CSV table of C-alpha atoms in Angstrom, one decimal:
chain,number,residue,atom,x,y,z
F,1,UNK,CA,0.0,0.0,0.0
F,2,UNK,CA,1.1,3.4,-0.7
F,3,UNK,CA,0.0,6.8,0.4
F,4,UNK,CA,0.1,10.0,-1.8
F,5,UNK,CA,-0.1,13.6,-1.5
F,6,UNK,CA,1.0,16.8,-3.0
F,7,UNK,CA,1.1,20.5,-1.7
F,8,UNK,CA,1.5,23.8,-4.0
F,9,UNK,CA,4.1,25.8,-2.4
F,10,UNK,CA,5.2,29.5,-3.9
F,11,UNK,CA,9.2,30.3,-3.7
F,12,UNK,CA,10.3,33.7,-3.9
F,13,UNK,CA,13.3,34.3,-6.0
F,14,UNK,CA,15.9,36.0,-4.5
F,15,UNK,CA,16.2,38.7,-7.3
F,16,UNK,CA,13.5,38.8,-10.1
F,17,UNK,CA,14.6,36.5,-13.1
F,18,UNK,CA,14.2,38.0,-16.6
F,19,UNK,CA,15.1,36.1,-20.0
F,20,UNK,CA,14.3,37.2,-23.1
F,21,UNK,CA,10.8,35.7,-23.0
F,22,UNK,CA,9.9,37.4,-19.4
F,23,UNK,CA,10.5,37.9,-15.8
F,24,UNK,CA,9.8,35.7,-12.9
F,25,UNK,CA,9.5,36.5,-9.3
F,26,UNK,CA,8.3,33.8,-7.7
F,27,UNK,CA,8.7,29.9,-8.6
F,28,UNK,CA,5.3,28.2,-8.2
F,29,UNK,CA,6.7,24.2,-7.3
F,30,UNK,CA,3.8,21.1,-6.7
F,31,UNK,CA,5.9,18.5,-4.0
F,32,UNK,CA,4.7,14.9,-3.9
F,33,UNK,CA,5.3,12.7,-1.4
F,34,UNK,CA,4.4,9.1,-1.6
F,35,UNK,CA,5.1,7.2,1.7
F,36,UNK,CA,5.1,3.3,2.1
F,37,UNK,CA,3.4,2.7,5.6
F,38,UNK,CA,6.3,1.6,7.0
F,39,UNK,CA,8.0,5.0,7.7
F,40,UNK,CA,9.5,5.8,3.9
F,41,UNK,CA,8.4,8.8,2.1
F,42,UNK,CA,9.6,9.9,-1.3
F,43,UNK,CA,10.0,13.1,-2.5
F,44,UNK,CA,9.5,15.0,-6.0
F,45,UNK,CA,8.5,18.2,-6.5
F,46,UNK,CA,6.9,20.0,-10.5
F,47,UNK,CA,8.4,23.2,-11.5
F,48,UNK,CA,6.1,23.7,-14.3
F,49,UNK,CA,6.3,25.9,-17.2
F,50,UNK,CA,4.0,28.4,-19.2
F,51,UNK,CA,6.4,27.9,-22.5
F,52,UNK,CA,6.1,24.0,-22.5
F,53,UNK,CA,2.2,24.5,-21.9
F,54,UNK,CA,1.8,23.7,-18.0
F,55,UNK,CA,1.3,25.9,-14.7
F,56,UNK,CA,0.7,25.3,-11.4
F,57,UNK,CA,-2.8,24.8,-11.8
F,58,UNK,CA,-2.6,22.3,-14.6
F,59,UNK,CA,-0.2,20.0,-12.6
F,60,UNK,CA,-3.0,19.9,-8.9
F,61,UNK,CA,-5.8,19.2,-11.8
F,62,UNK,CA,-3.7,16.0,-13.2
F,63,UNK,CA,-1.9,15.0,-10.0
F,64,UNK,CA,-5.1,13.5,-8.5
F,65,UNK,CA,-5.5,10.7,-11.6
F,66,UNK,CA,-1.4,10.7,-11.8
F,67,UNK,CA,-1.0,9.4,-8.2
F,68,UNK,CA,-4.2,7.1,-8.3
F,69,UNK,CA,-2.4,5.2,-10.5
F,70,UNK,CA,0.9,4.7,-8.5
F,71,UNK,CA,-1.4,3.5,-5.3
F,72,UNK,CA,-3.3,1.5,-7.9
F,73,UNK,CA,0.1,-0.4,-8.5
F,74,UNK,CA,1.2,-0.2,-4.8
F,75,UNK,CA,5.3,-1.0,-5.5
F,76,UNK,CA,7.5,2.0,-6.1
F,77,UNK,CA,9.7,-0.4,-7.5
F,78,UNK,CA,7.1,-1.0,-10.5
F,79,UNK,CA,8.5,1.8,-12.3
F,80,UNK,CA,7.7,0.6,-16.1
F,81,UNK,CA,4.1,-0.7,-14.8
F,82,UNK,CA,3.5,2.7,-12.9
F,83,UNK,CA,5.2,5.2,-16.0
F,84,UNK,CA,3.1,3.0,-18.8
F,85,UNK,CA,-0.6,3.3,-16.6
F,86,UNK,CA,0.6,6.9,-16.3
F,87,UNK,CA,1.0,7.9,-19.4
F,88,UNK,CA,-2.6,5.9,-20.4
F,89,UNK,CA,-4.4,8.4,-18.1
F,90,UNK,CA,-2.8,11.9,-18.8
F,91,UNK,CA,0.0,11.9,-21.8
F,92,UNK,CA,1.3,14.8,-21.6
F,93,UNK,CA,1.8,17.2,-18.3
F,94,UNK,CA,5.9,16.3,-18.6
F,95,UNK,CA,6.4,18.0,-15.2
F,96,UNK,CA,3.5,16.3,-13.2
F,97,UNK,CA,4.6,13.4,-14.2
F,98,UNK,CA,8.6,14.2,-13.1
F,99,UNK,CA,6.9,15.4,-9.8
F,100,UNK,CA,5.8,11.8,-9.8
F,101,UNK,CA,8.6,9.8,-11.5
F,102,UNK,CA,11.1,11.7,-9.1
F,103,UNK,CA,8.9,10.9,-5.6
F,104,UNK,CA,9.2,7.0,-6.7
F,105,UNK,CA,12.4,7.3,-7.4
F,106,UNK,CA,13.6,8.7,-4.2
F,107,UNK,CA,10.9,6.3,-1.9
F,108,UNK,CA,12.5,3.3,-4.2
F,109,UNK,CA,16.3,4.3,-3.3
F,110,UNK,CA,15.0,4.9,0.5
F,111,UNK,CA,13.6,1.2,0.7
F,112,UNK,CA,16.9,0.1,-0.6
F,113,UNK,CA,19.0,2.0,1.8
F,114,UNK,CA,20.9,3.7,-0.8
F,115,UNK,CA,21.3,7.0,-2.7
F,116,UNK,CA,20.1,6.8,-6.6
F,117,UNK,CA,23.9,7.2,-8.1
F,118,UNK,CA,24.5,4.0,-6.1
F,119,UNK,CA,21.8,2.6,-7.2
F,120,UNK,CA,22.5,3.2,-11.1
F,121,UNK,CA,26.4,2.5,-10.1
F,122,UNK,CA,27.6,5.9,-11.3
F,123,UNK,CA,30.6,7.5,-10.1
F,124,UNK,CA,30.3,10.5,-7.6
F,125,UNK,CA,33.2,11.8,-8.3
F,126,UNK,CA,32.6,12.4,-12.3
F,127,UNK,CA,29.8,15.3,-11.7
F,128,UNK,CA,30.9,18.3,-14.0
F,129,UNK,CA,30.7,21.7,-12.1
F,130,UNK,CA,27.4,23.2,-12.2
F,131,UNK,CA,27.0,26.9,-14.2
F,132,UNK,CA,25.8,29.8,-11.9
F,133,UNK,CA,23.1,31.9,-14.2
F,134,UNK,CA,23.1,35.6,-14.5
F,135,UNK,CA,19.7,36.8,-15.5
F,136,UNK,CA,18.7,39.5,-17.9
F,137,UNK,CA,18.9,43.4,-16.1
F,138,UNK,CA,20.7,46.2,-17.0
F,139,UNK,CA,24.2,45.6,-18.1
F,140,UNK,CA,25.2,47.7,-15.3
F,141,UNK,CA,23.4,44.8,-12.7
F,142,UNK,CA,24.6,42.2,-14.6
F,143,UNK,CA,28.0,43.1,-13.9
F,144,UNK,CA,27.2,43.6,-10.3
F,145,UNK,CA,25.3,39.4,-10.3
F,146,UNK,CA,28.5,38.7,-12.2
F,147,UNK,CA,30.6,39.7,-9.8
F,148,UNK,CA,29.1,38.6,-6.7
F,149,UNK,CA,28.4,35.0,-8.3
F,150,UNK,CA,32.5,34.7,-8.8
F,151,UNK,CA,33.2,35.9,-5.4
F,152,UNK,CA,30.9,33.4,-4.2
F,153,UNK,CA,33.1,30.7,-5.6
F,154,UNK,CA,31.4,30.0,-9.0
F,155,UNK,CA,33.5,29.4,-11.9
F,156,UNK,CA,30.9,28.8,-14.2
F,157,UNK,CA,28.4,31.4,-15.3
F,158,UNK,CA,25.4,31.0,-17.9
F,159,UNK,CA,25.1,34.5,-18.9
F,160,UNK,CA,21.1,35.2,-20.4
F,161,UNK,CA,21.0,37.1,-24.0
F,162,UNK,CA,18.2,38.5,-26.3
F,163,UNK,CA,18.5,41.9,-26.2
F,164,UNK,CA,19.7,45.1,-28.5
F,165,UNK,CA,23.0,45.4,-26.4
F,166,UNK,CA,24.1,41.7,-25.9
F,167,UNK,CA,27.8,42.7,-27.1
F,168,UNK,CA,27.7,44.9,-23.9
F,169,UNK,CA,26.3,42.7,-21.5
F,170,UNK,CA,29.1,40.2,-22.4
F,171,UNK,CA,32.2,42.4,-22.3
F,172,UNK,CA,30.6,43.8,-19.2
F,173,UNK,CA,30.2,40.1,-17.0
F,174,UNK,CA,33.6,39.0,-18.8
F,175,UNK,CA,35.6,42.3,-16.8
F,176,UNK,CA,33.5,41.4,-14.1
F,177,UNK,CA,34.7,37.6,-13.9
F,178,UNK,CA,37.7,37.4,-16.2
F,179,UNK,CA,38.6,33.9,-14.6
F,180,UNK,CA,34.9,32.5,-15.2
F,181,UNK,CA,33.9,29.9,-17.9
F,182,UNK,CA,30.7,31.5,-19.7
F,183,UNK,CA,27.8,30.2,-21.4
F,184,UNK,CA,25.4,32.1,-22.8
F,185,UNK,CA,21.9,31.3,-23.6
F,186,UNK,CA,19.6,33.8,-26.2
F,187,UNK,CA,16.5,31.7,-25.2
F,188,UNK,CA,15.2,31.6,-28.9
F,189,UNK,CA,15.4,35.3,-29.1
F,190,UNK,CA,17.4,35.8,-32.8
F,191,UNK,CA,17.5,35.1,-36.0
F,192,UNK,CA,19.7,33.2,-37.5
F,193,UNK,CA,21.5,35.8,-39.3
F,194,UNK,CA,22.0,38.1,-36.0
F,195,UNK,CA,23.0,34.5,-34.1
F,196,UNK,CA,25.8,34.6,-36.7
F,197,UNK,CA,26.9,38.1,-35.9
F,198,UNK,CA,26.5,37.9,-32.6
F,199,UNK,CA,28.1,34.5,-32.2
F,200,UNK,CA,30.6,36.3,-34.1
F,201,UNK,CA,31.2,38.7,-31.1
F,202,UNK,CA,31.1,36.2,-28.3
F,203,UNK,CA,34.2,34.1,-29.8
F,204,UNK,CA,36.4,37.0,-28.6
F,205,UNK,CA,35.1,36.8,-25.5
F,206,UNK,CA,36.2,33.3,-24.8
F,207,UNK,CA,32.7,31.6,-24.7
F,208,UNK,CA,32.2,28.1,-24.4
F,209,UNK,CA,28.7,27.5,-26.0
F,210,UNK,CA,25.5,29.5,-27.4
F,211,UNK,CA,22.6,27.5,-26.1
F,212,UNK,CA,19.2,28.2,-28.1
F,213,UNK,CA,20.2,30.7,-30.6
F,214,UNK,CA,17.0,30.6,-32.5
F,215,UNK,CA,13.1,29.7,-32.0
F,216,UNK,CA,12.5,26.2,-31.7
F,217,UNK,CA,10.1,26.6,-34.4
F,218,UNK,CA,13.0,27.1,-36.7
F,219,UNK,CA,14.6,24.3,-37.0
F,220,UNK,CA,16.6,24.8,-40.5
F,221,UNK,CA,17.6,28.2,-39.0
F,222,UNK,CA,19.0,26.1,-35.9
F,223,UNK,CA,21.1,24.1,-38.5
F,224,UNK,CA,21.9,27.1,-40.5
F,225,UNK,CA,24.0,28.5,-37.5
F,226,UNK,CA,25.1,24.8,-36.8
F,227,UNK,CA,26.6,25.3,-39.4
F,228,UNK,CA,28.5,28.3,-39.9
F,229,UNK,CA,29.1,28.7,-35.9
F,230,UNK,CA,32.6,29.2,-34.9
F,231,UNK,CA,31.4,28.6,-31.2
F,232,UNK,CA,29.6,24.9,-30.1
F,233,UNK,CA,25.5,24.8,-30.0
F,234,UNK,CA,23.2,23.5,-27.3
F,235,UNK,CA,19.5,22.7,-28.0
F,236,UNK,CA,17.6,23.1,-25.3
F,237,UNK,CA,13.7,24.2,-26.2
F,238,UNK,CA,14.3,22.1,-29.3
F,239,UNK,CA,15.4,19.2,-27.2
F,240,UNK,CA,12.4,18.6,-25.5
F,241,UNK,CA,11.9,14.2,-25.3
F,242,UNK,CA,13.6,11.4,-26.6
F,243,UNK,CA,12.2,11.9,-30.3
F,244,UNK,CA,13.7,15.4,-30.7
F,245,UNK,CA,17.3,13.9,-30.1
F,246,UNK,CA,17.8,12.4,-33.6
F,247,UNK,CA,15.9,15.8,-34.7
F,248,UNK,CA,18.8,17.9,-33.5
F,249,UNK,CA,21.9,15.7,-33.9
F,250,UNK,CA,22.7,17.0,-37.0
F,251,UNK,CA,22.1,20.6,-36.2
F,252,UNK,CA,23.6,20.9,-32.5
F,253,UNK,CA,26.4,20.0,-30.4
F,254,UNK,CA,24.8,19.7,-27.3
F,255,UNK,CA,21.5,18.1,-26.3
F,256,UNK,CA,20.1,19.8,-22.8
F,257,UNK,CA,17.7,17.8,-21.1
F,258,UNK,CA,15.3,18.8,-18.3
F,259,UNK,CA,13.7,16.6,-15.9
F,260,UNK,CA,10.6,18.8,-16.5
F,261,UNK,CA,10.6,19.0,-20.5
F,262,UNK,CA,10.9,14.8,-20.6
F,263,UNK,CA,8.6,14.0,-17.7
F,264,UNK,CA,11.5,12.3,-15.0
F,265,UNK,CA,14.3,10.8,-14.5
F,266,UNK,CA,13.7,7.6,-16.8
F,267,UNK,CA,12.2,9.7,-19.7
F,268,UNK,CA,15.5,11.9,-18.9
F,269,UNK,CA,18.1,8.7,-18.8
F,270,UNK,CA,16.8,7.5,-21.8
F,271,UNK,CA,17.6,10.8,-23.8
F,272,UNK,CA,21.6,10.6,-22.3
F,273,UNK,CA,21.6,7.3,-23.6
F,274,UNK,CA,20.2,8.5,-27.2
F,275,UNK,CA,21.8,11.8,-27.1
F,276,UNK,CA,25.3,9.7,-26.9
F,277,UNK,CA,23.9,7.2,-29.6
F,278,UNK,CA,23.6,10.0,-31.9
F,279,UNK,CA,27.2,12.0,-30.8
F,280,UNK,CA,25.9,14.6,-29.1
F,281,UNK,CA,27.6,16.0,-25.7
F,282,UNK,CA,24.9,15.9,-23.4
F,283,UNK,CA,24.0,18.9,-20.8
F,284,UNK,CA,21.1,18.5,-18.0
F,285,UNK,CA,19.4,21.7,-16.8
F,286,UNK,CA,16.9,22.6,-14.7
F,287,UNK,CA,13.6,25.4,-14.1
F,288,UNK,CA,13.6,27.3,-10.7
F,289,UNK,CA,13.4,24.3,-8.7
F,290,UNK,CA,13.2,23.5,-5.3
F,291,UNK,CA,15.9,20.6,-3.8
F,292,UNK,CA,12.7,18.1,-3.7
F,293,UNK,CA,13.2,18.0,-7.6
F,294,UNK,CA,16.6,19.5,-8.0
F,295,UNK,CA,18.9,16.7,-6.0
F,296,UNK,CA,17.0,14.1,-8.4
F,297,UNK,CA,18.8,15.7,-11.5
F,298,UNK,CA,22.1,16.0,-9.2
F,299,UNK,CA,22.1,12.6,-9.3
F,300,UNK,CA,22.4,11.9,-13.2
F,301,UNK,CA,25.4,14.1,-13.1
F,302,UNK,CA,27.9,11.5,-13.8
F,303,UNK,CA,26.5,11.0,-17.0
F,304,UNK,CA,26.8,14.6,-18.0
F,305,UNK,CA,29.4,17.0,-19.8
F,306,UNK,CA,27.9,19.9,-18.6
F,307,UNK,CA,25.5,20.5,-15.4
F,308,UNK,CA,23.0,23.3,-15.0
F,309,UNK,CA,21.5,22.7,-11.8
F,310,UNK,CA,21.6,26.2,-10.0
F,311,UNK,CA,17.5,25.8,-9.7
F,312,UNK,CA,17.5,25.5,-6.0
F,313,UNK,CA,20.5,28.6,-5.4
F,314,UNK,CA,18.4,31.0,-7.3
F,315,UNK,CA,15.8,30.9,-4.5
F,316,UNK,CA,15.6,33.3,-1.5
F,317,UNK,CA,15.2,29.9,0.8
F,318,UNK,CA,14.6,26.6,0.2
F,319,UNK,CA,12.7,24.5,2.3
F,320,UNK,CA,13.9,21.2,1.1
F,321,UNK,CA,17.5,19.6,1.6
F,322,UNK,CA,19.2,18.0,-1.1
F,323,UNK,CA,22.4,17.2,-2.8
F,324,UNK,CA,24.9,20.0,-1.7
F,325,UNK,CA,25.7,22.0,-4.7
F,326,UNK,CA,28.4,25.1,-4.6
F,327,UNK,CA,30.8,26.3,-6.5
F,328,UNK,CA,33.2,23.5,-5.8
F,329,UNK,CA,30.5,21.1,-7.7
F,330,UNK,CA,27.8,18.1,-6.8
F,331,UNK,CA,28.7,16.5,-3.7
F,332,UNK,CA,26.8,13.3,-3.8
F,333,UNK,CA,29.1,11.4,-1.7
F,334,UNK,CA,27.9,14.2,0.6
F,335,UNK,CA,24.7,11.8,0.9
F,336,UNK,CA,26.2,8.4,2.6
F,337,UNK,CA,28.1,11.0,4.4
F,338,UNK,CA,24.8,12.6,6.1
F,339,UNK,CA,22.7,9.4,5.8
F,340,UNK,CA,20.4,10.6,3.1
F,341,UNK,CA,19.3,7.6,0.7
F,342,UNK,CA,17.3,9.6,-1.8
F,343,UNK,CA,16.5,12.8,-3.4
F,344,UNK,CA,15.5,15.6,-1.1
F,345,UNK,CA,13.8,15.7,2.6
F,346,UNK,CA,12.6,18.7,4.5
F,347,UNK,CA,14.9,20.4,6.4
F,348,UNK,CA,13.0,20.1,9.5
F,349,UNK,CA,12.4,16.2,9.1
């Protein structure tokens, strides 16, 4: 027998997040916690979002049938049983059903007395650093977040693009961090032509990759700048489940994959596996998250090139525990050090 429930819980962000679609203040996050009778609870928690065609109040209106299904079952370790039945009653709703996938997962890896990279037999000490994010603001702000986030011991910073002074805002977080390894990520927000030139631009300031130069919706633009990039390409909103990784192979460099885009951590697995199939480098990022879905995600980082997993340090508190992430990395031999078999608890359970 297993008991389910769920809770909506609002974050605050600790300083408003702007890309070049919007600004957020607040991360809405649905936590599930399915518990065994016997004392073991597992955790998961949906960060759901507008552009992939969920809110908050979509995932409570599926959760209900979602989680009747995995006390229908009864075995967290049913995983193929439970994912199939799930995605018989509600097919789409990729981050109720990671709220879901991720609670099982962590309940699973409790029963067994051991932290999911143990279970899967990964290596903790193969987790790539994880990239610190610098959201749109003025370029004078950015400079300031820039700063502050190196002080603060990050070495990695995913600087947001998409706007009429993008040349700035670079040269501006590079004098701020000269030591830091940059990303940047345009969000969709140019054309392909303007990628080019401003691609261009960012090669002299020692950028690794452009993630998401142009709309999903333009996939032969994507390749176009594949193409004639002199910096690498990751696709993120045109990387959304396992069919789309074929799709892109042959117009990106990198495939980043989101727990919440794919539906969980098998959906998620599967697409490292076919991302690698298909020669692709393979990134795993992350929405505003709190650790009850965040330290999930921490725990695929073996498997990964490139980790962008600041969800959790982008929130003014968080009131879940997880994998300790800092500037120094993922520390998941942190959890047989504190005891923790799973994902995230409380932090005042």
């Amino acid at each position: 027998m297993l008991d389910t429930e769920f809770e909506r819980v609002s974050l605050p962000i600790s300083d408003a997040f702007t890309i070049s679609r919007g600004t957020q203040e607040t991360a809405e996050n649905l936590v599930v916690r399915i518990s065994d009778g016997s004392g073991a609870t597992g955790v998961g928690a949906a960060a759901p979002s507008p552009h992939y065609g969920e809110s908050a109040a979509t995932v409570e209106a599926v959760l209900p049938a979602l989680l009747s299904v995995v006390e229908s079952v009864g075995d967290p370790h049913a995983r193929q049983r439970i994912e199939r039945d799930r995605k018989d009653v509600i097919a789409d709703n990729p981050a109720a059903h990671a709220a879901v996938d991720i609670a099982l997962s962590d309940l699973a890896a409790k029963r067994l007395g051991v932290p999911l990279y143990r279970k899967w037999g990964l290596d903790p000490d193969a987790t790539p650093m994880t990239s610190f994010t610098i959201g749109l603001d003025s370029t004078d702000r950015m400079r300031e977040k820039a700063a502050a986030a190196a002080d603060a011991g990050h070495e990695v910073l995913k600087v947001k693009l998409g706007t009429d002074r993008d040349s700035e805002i670079i040269a501006a977080v590079r004098d701020a961090a000269p030591d830091a390894r940059l990303r940047v990520d345009a969000n969709g927000a140019w054309t392909p032509n303007e990628a080019i030139r401003q691609i261009d631009a960012l090669a002299d300031h020692d950028v690794a990759f452009v993630e998401q130069p142009v709309p999903a919706a333009d996939p032969d633009g994507l390749r176009y700048v594949y193409e004639r990039s002199p910096l690498p390409v990751a696709a993120d909103e045109s990387c959304v489940t396992l069919p789309d990784v074929p799709a892109v192979a042959d117009r990106a460099d990198i495939a980043n994959i989101k727990l919440m885009k794919c539906g969980g951590l098998g959906p998620a697995r599967r697409m490292i596996h076919a991302a690698r199939a298909h020669g692709l480098e393979v990134m795993l990022g992350c929405m505003i998250e709190t650790n009850a879905a965040i330290a999930a995600a921490c725990h695929l980082a073996p498997l990964l090139d490139y980790a962008d997993l600041d969800g959790s340090l982008l929130l003014e508190s968080d009131p879940y525990a997880g994998v300790p992430v800092d500037g120094d990395g993922i520390h998941l031999s942190a959890l047989d050090d504190r005891g923790l078999a799973g994902t995230g608890a409380r932090r005042d359970e």
